[in-house]
CSV table of C-alpha atoms in Angstrom, one decimal:
chain,number,residue,atom,x,y,z
A,97,MET,CA,124.4,106.5,57.1
A,98,ALA,CA,123.4,102.8,56.8
A,99,LYS,CA,123.0,101.4,53.4
A,100,GLY,CA,120.3,99.0,52.2
A,101,MET,CA,117.9,99.6,55.1
A,102,GLY,CA,116.1,102.8,54.0
A,103,GLY,CA,118.3,104.7,56.5
A,104,MET,CA,117.0,102.6,59.5
A,105,GLY,CA,120.1,100.5,60.0
A,106,MET,CA,120.1,97.4,62.1
A,107,GLY,CA,119.0,99.3,65.1
A,108,GLY,CA,115.6,100.0,63.4
A,109,MET,CA,115.0,96.3,62.8
A,110,ASN,CA,115.8,95.5,66.4
A,111,MET,CA,113.5,98.3,67.6
A,112,ASN,CA,110.7,96.9,65.4
A,113,ASN,CA,111.2,93.4,66.7
A,114,LEU,CA,111.2,94.8,70.3
A,115,MET,CA,107.9,96.7,69.6
A,116,LYS,CA,106.3,93.6,68.2
A,117,GLN,CA,107.4,91.5,71.2
A,118,ALA,CA,106.1,94.2,73.6
A,119,GLN,CA,102.7,94.2,71.8
A,120,LYS,CA,102.5,90.4,71.9
A,121,MET,CA,103.3,90.4,75.6
A,122,GLN,CA,100.7,93.1,76.3
A,123,LYS,CA,98.1,91.0,74.5
A,124,GLN,CA,99.1,87.9,76.5
A,125,MET,CA,98.9,89.9,79.7
A,126,ALA,CA,95.4,91.1,78.9
A,127,ASP,CA,94.3,87.6,78.1
A,128,MET,CA,95.9,86.3,81.3
A,129,GLN,CA,94.1,89.0,83.3
A,130,VAL,CA,90.7,88.0,81.8
A,131,GLU,CA,91.5,84.4,82.6
A,132,LEU,CA,92.5,85.2,86.2
A,133,GLU,CA,89.5,87.3,86.8
A,134,SER,CA,87.1,84.6,85.5
A,135,LYS,CA,88.5,82.0,88.0
A,136,SER,CA,86.9,81.3,91.4
A,137,TYR,CA,88.8,80.1,94.5
A,138,ASP,CA,87.3,78.2,97.4
A,139,ILE,CA,89.2,78.6,100.7
A,140,SER,CA,88.3,77.3,104.2
A,141,SER,CA,89.5,77.7,107.7
A,142,GLY,CA,88.7,75.9,110.9
A,143,GLY,CA,88.5,72.6,109.2
A,144,GLY,CA,85.7,73.8,106.9
A,145,ALA,CA,83.8,75.8,109.6
A,146,VAL,CA,84.2,78.9,107.5
A,147,LYS,CA,84.4,78.8,103.7
A,148,ILE,CA,85.1,81.7,101.4
A,149,THR,CA,84.6,81.9,97.6
A,150,ILE,CA,86.7,84.7,95.9
A,151,ASN,CA,87.2,85.6,92.3
A,152,GLY,CA,90.3,86.7,90.5
A,153,LYS,CA,89.3,90.4,91.0
A,154,LYS,CA,89.6,89.8,94.8
A,155,GLU,CA,85.9,90.1,95.3
A,156,ILE,CA,84.4,87.9,98.0
A,157,LYS,CA,81.5,86.1,96.3
A,158,ASP,CA,80.3,83.9,99.1
A,159,ILE,CA,80.9,83.2,102.8
A,160,PHE,CA,79.6,80.1,104.5
A,161,ILE,CA,79.7,79.8,108.2
A,162,SER,CA,78.8,76.5,109.8
A,163,PRO,CA,76.1,76.8,112.5
A,164,ASP,CA,78.4,74.7,114.7
A,165,VAL,CA,80.9,77.6,115.2
A,166,VAL,CA,78.3,80.2,116.0
A,167,ASP,CA,78.7,80.7,119.7
A,168,PRO,CA,77.3,83.9,121.1
A,169,ASP,CA,79.8,83.6,124.0
A,170,ASP,CA,82.8,83.2,121.6
A,171,VAL,CA,82.3,85.7,118.8
A,172,GLU,CA,86.1,86.3,118.7
A,173,MET,CA,86.7,82.8,117.5
A,174,LEU,CA,84.3,83.2,114.6
A,175,GLN,CA,85.8,86.6,113.7
A,176,ASP,CA,89.3,84.9,113.7
A,177,LEU,CA,88.1,82.1,111.4
A,178,VAL,CA,86.5,84.6,108.9
A,179,LEU,CA,89.6,86.8,109.0
A,180,THR,CA,91.9,83.8,108.4
A,181,ALA,CA,89.8,82.6,105.5
A,182,VAL,CA,89.5,86.0,103.8
A,183,ASN,CA,93.2,86.7,104.1
A,184,GLU,CA,94.1,83.2,102.7
A,185,ALA,CA,91.7,83.8,99.8
A,186,ILE,CA,93.3,87.0,98.9
A,187,ARG,CA,96.8,85.5,99.2
A,188,GLN,CA,95.8,82.6,96.9
A,189,VAL,CA,94.5,85.0,94.2
A,190,GLU,CA,97.7,87.1,94.5
A,191,GLU,CA,99.8,84.0,94.3
A,192,ALA,CA,98.0,82.8,91.1
A,193,ALA,CA,98.5,86.2,89.5
A,194,ALA,CA,102.2,86.3,90.4
A,195,SER,CA,102.6,82.7,89.1
A,196,ASN,CA,100.9,83.6,85.8
A,197,MET,CA,103.0,86.7,85.4
A,198,SER,CA,106.2,84.8,86.0
A,199,LYS,CA,105.2,82.3,83.3
A,200,LEU,CA,104.7,85.2,80.9
A,201,THR,CA,107.9,87.1,81.8
A,202,GLY,CA,110.0,84.1,82.8
A,203,GLY,CA,113.7,84.8,82.5
A,204,MET,CA,113.3,88.4,81.3
A,205,GLY,CA,114.8,89.8,84.5
A,206,LEU,CA,112.0,92.4,84.8
A,207,PRO,CA,111.6,94.1,88.2
A,208,GLY,CA,108.6,93.0,90.2
A,209,GLY,CA,105.5,95.2,89.9
A,210,MET,CA,106.6,96.5,86.5
A,211,PHE,CA,103.4,95.2,84.9
């Protein structure tokens, strides 16, 4: 039995430190999530012909389509521009989230998707 540590030994102190670090990281992650969700991203395609505004929750907040690209004989082009802009908007939000997470967990060697 370990002496001088109330029976906890050195392992108990390490476990307490680990729990404190985990709680601190959990709070940082929650703060980071709030920050990410409050951000807004503006993405465009077709040289600005289609513009998308998306928030950190991956909710499309606004779509602008230039009247110049509205051609009833070429709806497919407009669909492609919108699709490209939406996919890029989602990619940028996911990239920002991953970047923030790597700053928080940097060097810890945690598997992707753990948090």
